[in-house]
XYZ file of C-alpha atoms in Angstrom:
758
model
C 11.800 -43.499 9.629
C 13.796 -40.405 8.628
C 17.398 -40.813 7.599
C 20.014 -39.951 10.238
C 21.265 -36.370 10.282
C 23.630 -35.554 7.444
C 26.942 -34.505 8.979
C 29.651 -32.380 7.420
C 33.359 -33.086 7.333
C 35.682 -30.629 8.940
C 35.943 -27.790 6.430
C 34.659 -27.870 2.865
C 31.089 -28.154 1.616
C 28.630 -29.847 4.012
C 27.671 -33.376 3.026
C 24.006 -32.517 2.527
C 25.095 -30.084 -0.221
C 27.993 -32.084 -1.657
C 26.078 -33.566 -4.593
C 25.157 -30.054 -5.760
C 28.620 -28.539 -5.427
C 30.344 -27.493 -8.642
C 34.107 -27.706 -8.288
C 33.953 -27.393 -4.517
C 31.830 -24.222 -4.566
C 29.361 -23.808 -1.713
C 25.797 -23.888 -3.150
C 24.482 -21.858 -0.197
C 26.810 -18.955 -0.995
C 25.569 -15.810 -2.724
C 25.874 -15.490 -6.492
C 27.138 -12.068 -7.501
C 25.817 -12.300 -11.057
C 22.201 -12.821 -9.934
C 19.534 -10.167 -10.230
C 17.400 -11.975 -7.657
C 18.394 -14.411 -4.922
C 16.625 -15.702 -1.879
C 17.145 -18.068 1.022
C 13.897 -19.432 2.429
C 12.976 -21.512 5.485
C 9.649 -22.716 6.824
C 9.087 -24.595 10.067
C 6.271 -26.527 11.738
C 6.735 -26.571 15.501
C 5.082 -27.816 18.650
C 6.012 -25.873 21.768
C 6.685 -27.362 25.164
C 3.162 -26.273 26.097
C 1.753 -28.384 23.256
C 0.831 -25.449 21.018
C 1.265 -25.904 17.248
C 2.996 -23.069 15.429
C 4.366 -22.496 11.941
C 6.953 -19.923 10.910
C 8.527 -18.894 7.639
C 11.370 -16.544 6.761
C 12.692 -15.404 3.383
C 15.852 -13.350 2.873
C 15.952 -11.563 -0.497
C 18.925 -9.958 -2.241
C 18.080 -7.897 -5.336
C 20.710 -6.922 -7.884
C 20.513 -3.587 -9.697
C 22.518 -2.650 -12.770
C 24.431 0.550 -11.989
C 25.648 3.289 -14.323
C 29.098 1.694 -14.708
C 27.663 -1.674 -15.714
C 28.290 -3.229 -12.310
C 25.750 -4.635 -9.862
C 24.717 -3.171 -6.516
C 22.416 -4.899 -4.057
C 19.415 -4.153 -1.913
C 17.825 -6.427 0.664
C 14.404 -7.342 2.014
C 13.158 -9.746 4.667
C 9.723 -11.366 4.876
C 8.587 -13.612 7.731
C 5.504 -14.610 9.698
C 4.352 -16.552 12.740
C 1.185 -18.570 12.017
C -0.874 -19.893 14.942
C -3.456 -22.401 13.676
C -5.323 -22.820 16.951
C -6.015 -19.111 17.462
C -6.033 -18.349 13.704
C -3.610 -15.493 14.223
C -1.000 -14.484 11.668
C 1.817 -12.092 12.582
C 3.748 -11.014 9.485
C 6.997 -9.091 9.281
C 8.331 -7.343 6.184
C 11.479 -5.210 6.209
C 13.422 -3.346 3.527
C 16.762 -1.589 3.580
C 17.356 1.958 2.340
C 18.783 0.671 -0.933
C 15.611 -1.258 -1.704
C 13.376 1.715 -0.965
C 15.577 3.817 -3.252
C 15.291 1.156 -5.960
C 11.480 1.187 -5.713
C 11.501 4.987 -6.060
C 13.681 4.781 -9.176
C 11.550 2.090 -10.795
C 8.364 4.073 -10.125
C 10.023 7.200 -11.517
C 10.538 5.453 -14.863
C 7.403 3.312 -14.743
C 4.827 3.270 -17.522
C 2.931 0.129 -16.520
C 0.805 1.548 -13.688
C -2.221 3.732 -14.325
C -0.844 7.316 -14.325
C -2.854 8.602 -11.363
C -2.136 5.505 -9.277
C 1.553 5.736 -10.169
C 1.535 9.353 -9.012
C -0.006 8.347 -5.677
C 2.516 5.519 -5.220
C 5.449 7.805 -5.978
C 4.286 10.163 -3.271
C 3.823 7.261 -0.852
C 7.440 6.049 -1.198
C 8.973 9.531 -1.112
C 9.247 9.539 2.697
C 12.382 8.488 4.573
C 10.751 5.285 5.838
C 9.014 2.575 3.804
C 5.207 2.544 3.659
C 3.554 0.539 6.412
C 3.380 -2.286 7.275
C 6.926 -2.561 5.831
C 9.605 -1.609 8.333
C 13.207 -0.479 7.813
C 15.922 -3.062 8.302
C 18.010 -2.140 11.318
C 21.726 -2.257 10.669
C 23.645 -3.009 7.485
C 22.714 -6.288 5.718
C 25.635 -8.606 5.034
C 25.961 -11.856 3.083
C 29.107 -13.862 3.877
C 30.535 -16.930 2.160
C 32.841 -18.282 4.914
C 31.237 -19.184 7.168
C 28.004 -18.939 5.200
C 25.693 -16.332 6.713
C 22.868 -14.071 5.592
C 22.791 -11.422 8.301
C 20.081 -8.775 7.994
C 20.626 -7.376 11.468
C 18.544 -7.919 14.599
C 15.354 -8.612 12.639
C 16.696 -11.734 10.963
C 19.716 -13.857 10.139
C 20.464 -17.291 8.732
C 23.859 -18.914 9.189
C 25.509 -22.328 8.980
C 28.078 -23.904 11.275
C 30.984 -26.157 10.193
C 28.846 -29.266 10.788
C 26.276 -28.113 8.239
C 23.629 -27.077 10.767
C 21.746 -23.841 10.151
C 20.767 -21.271 12.730
C 17.740 -19.085 12.061
C 17.040 -16.014 14.154
C 14.042 -13.696 13.832
C 12.816 -10.779 15.906
C 9.784 -8.633 15.198
C 10.679 -5.044 16.150
C 7.076 -3.989 16.673
C 5.543 -7.096 18.236
C 6.790 -9.459 20.990
C 7.570 -12.317 18.577
C 10.936 -13.982 17.977
C 12.611 -17.230 16.962
C 16.039 -18.704 17.653
C 16.449 -22.233 16.380
C 18.999 -24.673 15.020
C 18.102 -26.666 11.918
C 19.851 -29.985 11.271
C 19.451 -31.457 7.762
C 18.128 -35.031 7.707
C 17.856 -35.244 3.911
C 20.413 -34.233 1.282
C 19.708 -31.245 -0.929
C 18.050 -31.921 -4.281
C 17.580 -29.883 -7.428
C 13.992 -28.844 -8.043
C 12.588 -30.399 -11.210
C 15.542 -32.762 -11.446
C 17.929 -30.282 -13.062
C 17.371 -27.299 -10.749
C 16.319 -24.899 -13.505
C 13.278 -22.622 -13.588
C 13.183 -21.475 -17.202
C 11.792 -18.305 -18.764
C 10.862 -16.394 -15.622
C 12.801 -13.227 -16.478
C 11.747 -10.422 -18.809
C 14.237 -11.601 -21.433
C 13.487 -15.270 -20.890
C 16.322 -15.854 -18.436
C 15.825 -18.440 -15.712
C 16.821 -19.298 -12.153
C 18.604 -22.100 -10.311
C 16.749 -23.741 -7.455
C 17.408 -26.484 -4.893
C 15.742 -27.631 -1.685
C 16.681 -29.341 1.544
C 13.249 -30.772 2.150
C 13.528 -31.876 5.765
C 15.503 -30.570 8.715
C 15.034 -31.119 12.443
C 14.342 -27.959 14.452
C 15.258 -27.208 18.046
C 15.495 -24.002 20.035
C 13.038 -21.395 21.296
C 10.147 -19.440 19.858
C 8.679 -16.315 21.438
C 4.968 -15.542 21.150
C 3.383 -12.555 22.899
C 6.593 -12.027 24.832
C 6.680 -15.564 26.284
C 9.604 -17.772 25.212
C 8.739 -21.429 24.565
C 11.056 -24.370 24.039
C 10.495 -26.159 20.742
C 9.430 -29.663 21.784
C 9.448 -30.948 18.211
C 9.776 -29.395 14.821
C 10.570 -29.959 11.172
C 11.738 -27.458 8.577
C 12.156 -26.940 4.833
C 14.978 -24.931 3.218
C 15.107 -23.451 -0.311
C 17.774 -21.474 -2.122
C 17.062 -19.849 -5.493
C 18.994 -17.404 -7.650
C 19.156 -16.033 -11.179
C 17.562 -13.467 -13.527
C 19.299 -10.413 -14.924
C 19.988 -7.482 -12.604
C 17.196 -4.920 -12.533
C 17.459 -1.862 -14.780
C 15.310 0.795 -13.047
C 14.904 2.853 -16.212
C 12.711 0.087 -17.623
C 10.104 0.625 -14.891
C 7.738 -2.185 -14.011
C 6.769 -4.650 -16.679
C 3.253 -5.333 -17.900
C 4.316 -8.950 -18.360
C 4.645 -9.639 -14.627
C 5.911 -12.869 -13.004
C 3.602 -14.796 -10.701
C 3.758 -18.230 -9.124
C 2.200 -20.879 -6.889
C 4.421 -23.130 -4.765
C 3.928 -25.729 -2.080
C 6.286 -27.701 0.141
C 4.731 -30.608 2.047
C 5.835 -33.028 4.769
C 3.752 -36.222 4.663
C 3.399 -38.558 7.623
C 4.751 -41.504 5.598
C 8.116 -39.712 5.494
C 7.858 -38.357 1.951
C 8.476 -34.700 1.102
C 6.707 -33.191 -1.871
C 6.910 -29.883 -3.726
C 5.341 -28.504 -6.899
C 5.481 -25.009 -8.366
C 3.987 -23.248 -11.356
C 5.743 -20.183 -12.773
C 3.873 -17.789 -15.040
C 4.015 -14.359 -16.620
C 0.761 -12.413 -16.624
C -0.368 -9.210 -18.353
C -3.067 -7.341 -16.420
C -3.871 -5.135 -19.424
C -5.389 -8.021 -21.338
C -6.019 -10.371 -18.399
C -3.884 -12.976 -20.156
C -0.953 -15.062 -19.021
C 1.247 -17.958 -19.923
C 3.008 -20.679 -17.968
C 6.771 -20.469 -18.462
C 7.776 -23.488 -16.372
C 6.574 -26.122 -13.922
C 8.787 -27.855 -11.396
C 8.315 -30.679 -8.917
C 10.285 -32.622 -6.363
C 9.514 -35.849 -4.500
C 11.962 -36.991 -1.820
C 11.565 -40.423 -0.238
C 12.346 -41.228 3.414
C 15.795 -42.516 2.411
C 16.627 -39.202 0.703
C 16.239 -40.358 -2.904
C 14.885 -37.532 -5.073
C 12.596 -37.704 -8.089
C 9.963 -35.679 -9.901
C 6.243 -35.828 -10.649
C 5.804 -35.321 -14.365
C 2.001 -35.532 -14.494
C 1.058 -33.360 -11.522
C -1.882 -30.962 -11.341
C -2.381 -28.330 -8.636
C -5.937 -27.022 -8.788
C -7.583 -24.389 -6.563
C -10.788 -25.473 -4.826
C -11.656 -22.382 -2.800
C -10.570 -18.738 -2.886
C -10.285 -15.875 -0.434
C -10.061 -12.165 -1.220
C -7.929 -9.889 0.914
C -9.816 -6.672 1.525
C -6.524 -4.959 2.383
C -4.802 -5.595 -0.962
C -7.701 -6.697 -3.208
C -5.650 -9.778 -4.089
C -7.570 -13.030 -4.437
C -5.790 -16.225 -3.390
C -6.660 -19.912 -3.381
C -6.976 -21.270 0.168
C -7.757 -24.903 -0.702
C -6.227 -27.052 -3.425
C -6.227 -30.523 -4.919
C -2.808 -31.922 -5.851
C -2.771 -35.014 -8.057
C -0.064 -37.058 -9.768
C -1.594 -40.341 -11.014
C 1.771 -41.888 -11.895
C 2.705 -41.839 -8.198
C -0.745 -42.463 -6.753
C -0.873 -38.910 -5.363
C -4.285 -37.411 -4.659
C -4.100 -34.839 -1.879
C -6.273 -32.042 -0.568
C -4.510 -29.033 0.927
C -6.517 -26.736 3.180
C -5.281 -23.475 4.659
C -5.165 -23.533 8.448
C -7.056 -20.241 8.072
C -7.482 -17.846 5.184
C -5.901 -14.643 6.456
C -2.205 -15.534 6.004
C -1.097 -12.656 3.796
C 2.147 -10.698 3.907
C 1.455 -7.127 2.820
C 4.464 -5.403 1.350
C 5.308 -2.752 -1.219
C 8.158 -4.974 -2.438
C 5.711 -7.066 -4.512
C 3.318 -4.132 -5.061
C 0.669 -5.095 -2.496
C 1.199 -8.540 -0.988
C 1.521 -12.317 -1.279
C 0.035 -15.315 0.515
C 2.344 -17.556 2.533
C 0.517 -19.893 4.857
C 0.351 -23.151 6.727
C -1.800 -25.852 5.143
C -3.109 -29.180 6.394
C -2.833 -32.152 4.032
C -4.895 -35.320 3.664
C -5.446 -37.890 0.940
C -3.393 -40.635 -0.661
C 0.210 -41.006 -1.809
C 1.571 -44.177 -3.349
C -1.961 -45.500 -3.080
C -1.895 -45.285 0.741
C -3.726 -42.877 3.067
C -1.542 -40.019 4.290
C -1.803 -36.808 6.227
C 0.670 -34.007 6.613
C 1.283 -30.309 6.724
C 3.121 -27.787 4.667
C 3.345 -24.267 3.345
C 1.844 -22.776 0.209
C 3.062 -19.557 -1.384
C 0.976 -17.594 -3.899
C 2.355 -14.474 -5.541
C -0.142 -13.022 -8.057
C 0.472 -10.366 -10.699
C -0.397 -6.978 -9.203
C 0.632 -4.130 -11.509
C -2.460 -2.036 -12.234
C -2.616 -0.439 -15.690
C -6.135 0.605 -14.658
C -7.823 0.816 -11.287
C -10.978 -0.993 -12.359
C -9.531 -4.499 -11.669
C -9.560 -3.540 -7.991
C -13.183 -2.493 -8.312
C -13.950 -5.775 -10.093
C -12.363 -7.737 -7.247
C -14.301 -5.853 -4.595
C -17.446 -6.198 -6.701
C -17.050 -9.974 -6.873
C -16.470 -10.227 -3.120
C -19.424 -7.922 -2.463
C -21.710 -10.099 -4.572
C -20.464 -13.164 -2.700
C -21.370 -11.506 0.598
C -24.765 -10.456 -0.787
C -25.424 -14.072 -1.795
C -25.032 -15.104 1.847
C -27.843 -12.715 2.791
C -29.915 -13.060 -0.382
C -29.517 -16.696 -1.512
C -30.667 -17.698 -4.974
C -33.053 -20.374 -3.662
C -36.006 -20.040 -1.296
C -36.138 -21.991 1.965
C -37.441 -21.612 5.535
C -33.945 -20.685 6.715
C -33.707 -18.016 3.998
C -37.030 -16.563 5.125
C -35.963 -16.548 8.760
C -32.664 -14.860 7.944
C -34.559 -12.198 6.005
C -37.263 -11.537 8.591
C -35.368 -12.294 11.765
C -36.651 -14.548 14.570
C -40.348 -15.251 14.075
C -42.821 -17.648 15.662
C -42.348 -21.254 14.459
C -46.034 -21.617 13.571
C -45.817 -18.533 11.328
C -42.613 -19.729 9.691
C -44.214 -23.107 8.999
C -47.087 -21.675 6.951
C -45.324 -18.881 5.052
C -45.078 -19.372 1.251
C -41.292 -19.183 1.020
C -41.110 -19.261 -2.776
C -43.543 -16.360 -3.048
C -41.679 -14.339 -0.436
C -38.388 -14.974 -2.221
C -39.856 -13.794 -5.540
C -41.303 -10.697 -3.897
C -38.312 -9.530 -1.836
C -35.115 -11.279 -2.899
C -35.333 -11.969 -6.622
C -35.698 -8.297 -7.708
C -32.719 -7.292 -5.564
C -30.635 -10.201 -6.815
C -31.464 -9.203 -10.380
C -30.141 -5.674 -9.791
C -27.078 -6.697 -7.774
C -26.105 -9.100 -10.553
C -25.452 -6.234 -12.984
C -22.120 -4.655 -13.843
C -21.791 -2.262 -10.892
C -18.311 -1.730 -9.417
C -19.253 -1.650 -5.694
C -16.838 1.214 -5.085
C -18.899 2.341 -2.094
C -18.155 -0.961 -0.386
C -14.478 -0.466 -1.162
C -14.633 3.026 0.347
C -15.713 1.664 3.731
C -13.026 -1.033 3.647
C -10.339 1.440 2.578
C -11.088 3.788 5.479
C -10.573 0.982 7.996
C -7.368 -0.222 6.349
C -6.029 3.341 6.041
C -6.404 3.655 9.809
C -4.404 0.449 10.327
C -7.456 -1.622 11.303
C -8.119 -4.984 9.653
C -11.355 -4.807 7.698
C -11.760 -8.583 7.587
C -14.049 -8.818 10.658
C -16.325 -6.277 8.958
C -16.551 -8.158 5.647
C -20.383 -8.540 5.896
C -20.647 -4.742 5.714
C -19.747 -5.039 2.019
C -23.148 -6.609 1.438
C -24.981 -4.189 3.699
C -23.561 -1.164 1.867
C -24.286 -2.677 -1.542
C -27.855 -3.608 -0.626
C -28.552 -0.140 0.734
C -27.331 1.371 -2.510
C -29.096 -1.219 -4.665
C -32.381 -0.645 -2.859
C -32.154 3.093 -3.495
C -31.366 2.486 -7.180
C -34.438 0.287 -7.558
C -36.635 2.998 -6.058
C -34.970 5.691 -8.195
C -35.476 3.655 -11.360
C -39.221 3.454 -10.753
C -39.433 7.171 -10.049
C -37.305 8.035 -13.096
C -38.962 5.477 -15.395
C -35.473 4.130 -16.164
C -35.228 1.332 -18.709
C -31.761 -0.049 -17.962
C -29.718 -0.455 -14.795
C -26.201 -1.889 -14.749
C -26.480 -3.283 -18.229
C -29.752 -5.145 -17.725
C -33.459 -4.272 -17.652
C -34.343 -2.235 -14.574
C -36.015 -4.338 -11.877
C -39.434 -2.701 -12.208
C -39.580 -3.579 -15.914
C -39.163 -7.248 -14.979
C -41.029 -7.583 -11.666
C -43.418 -4.630 -11.772
C -43.228 -1.240 -10.111
C -44.964 -2.157 -6.854
C -42.772 -5.212 -6.280
C -39.582 -3.311 -7.138
C -40.465 -0.465 -4.760
C -41.253 -2.846 -1.920
C -38.184 -5.041 -2.459
C -35.886 -2.035 -2.821
C -37.175 -0.512 0.400
C -36.862 -3.825 2.260
C -33.186 -4.017 1.229
C -32.472 -1.026 3.491
C -33.085 -3.130 6.574
C -30.336 -5.644 5.809
C -27.952 -3.281 7.580
C -29.775 -4.110 10.802
C -29.233 -7.851 10.285
C -25.535 -7.328 9.621
C -24.939 -5.016 12.572
C -26.618 -7.430 14.959
C -24.287 -10.213 13.811
C -21.045 -8.210 14.067
C -19.013 -8.175 17.264
C -19.329 -4.505 18.225
C -19.455 -2.525 21.421
C -22.852 -1.098 22.306
C -21.494 2.402 21.670
C -20.190 1.498 18.192
C -23.420 -0.271 17.276
C -25.546 2.676 18.426
C -23.426 5.218 16.591
C -23.511 3.166 13.397
C -27.315 3.013 13.586
C -27.449 6.776 14.089
C -25.182 7.399 11.097
C -27.242 5.024 8.986
C -30.551 6.675 9.861
C -29.144 10.135 9.164
C -27.828 8.886 5.828
C -31.246 7.574 4.790
C -32.952 10.809 5.796
C -30.536 12.849 3.684
C -30.724 10.506 0.701
C -34.516 10.587 0.624
C -34.559 14.350 1.054
C -32.251 14.631 -1.940
C -34.388 12.262 -3.980
C -37.505 14.195 -2.999
C -35.996 17.436 -4.276
C -34.811 15.651 -7.387
C -38.379 14.516 -8.055
C -40.212 17.779 -7.396
C -37.750 20.091 -9.153
C -39.999 23.089 -8.448
C -36.986 24.708 -6.798
C -35.641 25.184 -10.341
C -38.770 26.922 -11.645
C -38.668 30.597 -12.530
C -38.924 33.057 -15.387
C -35.382 32.265 -16.564
C -32.264 30.348 -15.591
C -29.993 31.842 -12.920
C -26.830 29.707 -13.237
C -25.346 30.829 -9.911
C -28.448 30.002 -7.863
C -29.143 26.851 -9.857
C -25.566 25.677 -9.326
C -25.833 26.052 -5.555
C -29.138 24.207 -5.453
C -28.034 21.399 -7.761
C -24.942 20.811 -5.640
C -27.104 20.872 -2.502
C -29.369 18.168 -3.958
C -26.330 16.139 -5.045
C -24.860 16.422 -1.567
C -28.061 15.174 0.051
C -28.696 12.384 -2.426
C -25.177 11.089 -3.102
C -22.354 12.880 -1.295
C -23.661 12.699 2.277
C -24.447 8.952 2.018
C -20.850 8.408 0.881
C -19.670 10.647 3.713
C -21.662 8.430 6.085
C -19.671 5.377 4.962
C -16.457 7.186 5.857
C -17.970 8.180 9.196
C -18.870 4.559 9.960
C -15.361 3.426 8.995
C -13.808 6.182 11.098
C -15.950 5.221 14.087
C -15.104 1.515 13.844
C -11.441 2.330 13.146
C -11.208 4.662 16.173
C -10.057 7.644 14.131
C -9.082 10.820 15.934
C -11.342 13.880 15.569
C -9.167 15.529 12.908
C -8.827 12.263 10.976
C -12.566 11.652 11.076
C -13.429 15.151 9.895
C -10.914 15.009 7.042
C -12.001 11.519 5.973
C -15.634 12.572 5.933
C -14.885 15.739 3.953
C -12.837 13.800 1.404
C -15.525 11.202 0.866
C -18.215 13.846 0.618
C -16.159 15.498 -2.129
C -15.674 12.079 -3.712
C -19.408 11.354 -3.658
C -20.197 14.751 -5.122
C -17.600 14.235 -7.844
C -19.027 10.826 -8.633
C -22.525 12.265 -9.049
C -21.253 15.038 -11.320
C -19.349 12.468 -13.380
C -22.513 10.367 -13.504
C -24.379 13.383 -14.910
C -21.615 13.761 -17.493
C -21.905 10.154 -18.558
C -25.652 10.423 -18.807
C -24.984 12.812 -21.672
C -22.436 10.507 -23.295
C -24.267 7.251 -22.676
C -23.135 4.599 -20.221
C -21.303 1.795 -21.977
C -19.241 -1.084 -20.634
C -15.818 -2.098 -21.925
C -17.295 -4.387 -24.587
C -19.441 -1.531 -25.870
C -22.822 -2.753 -24.660
C -25.255 -0.018 -23.664
C -25.811 0.176 -19.912
C -28.007 3.253 -19.700
C -29.786 5.327 -22.331
C -27.976 8.608 -23.195
C -29.854 11.794 -22.361
C -32.133 10.200 -19.787
C -31.770 13.214 -17.480
C -32.854 15.536 -20.302
C -35.860 13.363 -21.085
C -36.884 13.604 -17.413
C -36.314 17.376 -17.267
C -33.653 16.978 -14.574
C -31.410 19.931 -13.780
C -27.863 18.582 -13.605
C -24.534 20.249 -12.940
C -23.320 19.951 -16.567
C -26.538 21.710 -17.602
C -25.816 24.507 -15.117
C -22.279 24.844 -16.500
C -23.689 25.023 -20.030
C -26.045 27.818 -18.969
C -22.987 29.697 -17.660
C -21.035 29.262 -20.884
C -23.645 29.622 -23.627
C -24.747 33.003 -25.039
C -28.059 34.268 -23.633
C -30.376 33.141 -26.460
C -28.765 29.709 -26.665
C -28.930 29.320 -22.883
C -32.655 30.207 -22.850
C -33.345 27.794 -25.717
C -31.578 24.969 -23.886
C -33.318 25.750 -20.597
C -36.773 25.756 -22.155
C -36.151 22.493 -23.987
C -34.848 20.632 -20.923
C -37.572 21.950 -18.620
C -40.127 20.856 -21.199
C -39.006 17.224 -20.741
C -38.512 16.410 -24.417
C -39.396 12.879 -25.494
C -38.394 13.180 -29.141
C -34.987 11.557 -29.691
C -33.829 14.258 -32.116
C -34.692 17.018 -29.648
C -32.881 15.188 -26.836
C -29.796 14.810 -29.029
C -29.907 18.526 -29.890
C -29.831 19.364 -26.175
C -26.954 16.928 -25.631
C -24.966 18.569 -28.431
C -25.569 22.022 -26.977
C -24.251 20.969 -23.546
C -21.299 18.915 -24.738
C -20.228 21.364 -27.416
C -19.662 24.398 -25.186
C -17.128 22.920 -22.733
C -19.669 22.345 -19.965
C -18.558 18.776 -19.286
C -14.937 19.791 -18.865
C -15.880 22.672 -16.562
C -18.097 20.471 -14.375
C -15.429 17.793 -13.984
C -12.606 20.260 -13.334
C -14.573 21.866 -10.500
C -15.304 18.455 -8.999
C -11.637 17.504 -9.174
C -10.517 20.788 -7.604
C -12.873 20.202 -4.676
C -11.510 16.686 -4.249
C -7.899 17.909 -4.401
C -8.527 20.437 -1.632
C -10.042 17.774 0.600
C -7.128 15.410 -0.061
C -4.549 18.042 0.850
C -6.086 18.158 4.329
C -6.545 14.393 4.719
C -3.301 12.952 3.386
C -0.946 14.221 6.159
C -3.284 12.798 8.822
C -3.151 9.183 7.612
C -0.431 6.634 8.418
C 1.489 5.686 5.247
C -0.212 2.421 4.298
C -0.319 1.539 0.568
C -4.108 1.626 0.721
C -3.737 5.408 1.050
C -2.582 5.449 -2.583
C -5.677 3.452 -3.476
C -7.840 5.923 -1.558
C -6.368 8.747 -3.603
C -6.862 6.775 -6.790
C -10.467 6.078 -5.832
C -11.042 9.822 -5.935
C -9.504 10.039 -9.405
C -11.621 7.076 -10.433
C -14.829 8.662 -9.177
C -14.343 11.957 -10.987
C -12.351 11.113 -14.114
C -13.438 7.557 -14.862
C -14.193 6.742 -18.479
C -17.067 4.800 -19.962
C -15.450 1.453 -19.246
C -15.176 2.277 -15.557
C -18.564 3.866 -15.119
C -20.867 1.856 -12.876
């Protein structure tokens, strides 16, 4: 049974905080020497209608070192309503003007972000309002000591009455959600980790102070979809943490970024349990170090202890397509010394708060708990918070994340092992007698294995990201369309397999091209069959008939254009003539590139715009931007054919000069013909059109093209075209952070280096 409510004497520090008070000071009060301070509450409720609901709220106060050596403060609020039965998550993130100004100043001095991404982010935060989905705090935030109150205006406040009871109020300004509840402590506060210190979290090694009130009774009302419900029963958890040095904006963001995992659990045997791991991580080298670990175990009678031998291990992960953050969504928590062996499972995966205040977002969600504690079976519920490192010194980690998620989606459609169910998923509904006699292993080797071999290479799957980014830029969740990642990748992979046969390519994505492993006929057939996966995916998605029909039409048009472009690329008789005409050749090369590469990328934007219900001007501008992006990518690909495609570790991914060996007319070649003197231009033209096979002759052609400035001219023209398209598109999009990623994707496509090429 829980302990009786902890009451407070008249005046003074409430009894539930008395053991933590230093000289009569109120532990809940703000600390004016802290660079970071937050007050946090989570609740698990059951409404009068019997509906389960969980809510969290966190009030942040951030200290900034000013020019006179003093400290000024900015404020942010994060909250969410989590509905486990309907799997709906309604987040709220608000910032005040001072915090938005602080972010601008830090970005102004920043050197941690990739330069082009930093430029896009600076532009994003230059407006008067914060980027969506962040909202401005209404009113002037105030933090009072007597009586204790953290008042951030109508969107949220947390106060305490003379009896030690807290009152939490929340109101979402854009959605009909609210909360007004009183929280009565039933356990005394306890220092996390025994001494209440989180060491080494700051840039200079400074730490934080941290205590918890692990169980409070909740009563009041909660509003969901505009309907107010009485809280029939509810329990809450309260944290207060403060410390670190005030922020110095001139230092910018740090490469050595803090990240953490935390959980707070209520078990049905009356115990409360918390563990947290605090780290600093450097995205440049993909390395990190744990700076501290804390734990807290509170018994039903309020006695507090720690778990010294705990482990908190992820079991399953989920990738947010909106932020490209990957979070655990299932964990195993063990502490053998206390007989603790628990599994924590997210009520549902999509419980992410997206906010510019932590770069892109963090995961804060309800979890269900089962297992053993003290050697006895227990169940329970709780919250888990995951804040990963998110500064991007390069954009390719985002591409890597999307690539990993794309391959996971492909594996659902193209499993590694053969089976009757795999065959049926590939072919669609077929007669049972036919399914029973089909040689499933043979069919898998013929259709799935060659595709799996090619998908498993080092490609970045940026086309899949493009489709996702369009949806998110329009304010539409891309999560229901996650299977489209695989469909887009398989379409592209199938075309690559066909191209590799036609071009006699040796390598693809850092491994032998599929036809060199499985044979040309098998590779052609398997690559072509991969086109039809889009049909399987579209049939499974919940779409209106109009959206499904339009997507099919866009897809068919895309395939027609791509094959027309490939046909022209193969024949190349359009480039024949007595001598090179750079102007005419340039127009024709760009036309082939548009058909083969740019228009298929444009089609992805058109599909995203259709599903995201873009307006006519938005759709046209999105399509034009992605066509320019696709064209720029193809030109950059031609450039890297001359340099040789290598991955970050230096391994060769594609032979240099392959286009010259095949006699292909590329845009860098056209630019070289413009720049070279007449005799040199004719020499180069004759050599390339003769399809040289001798390595020395190929290298001589490469030197002629690269030595005259042709690569720089080709890329600058591609970038100028992309810039013009962006100038039209950018004002038409709502200011979501993914817009900065969209802009950076264009930079990536045109100016990527050898490590990013894929």
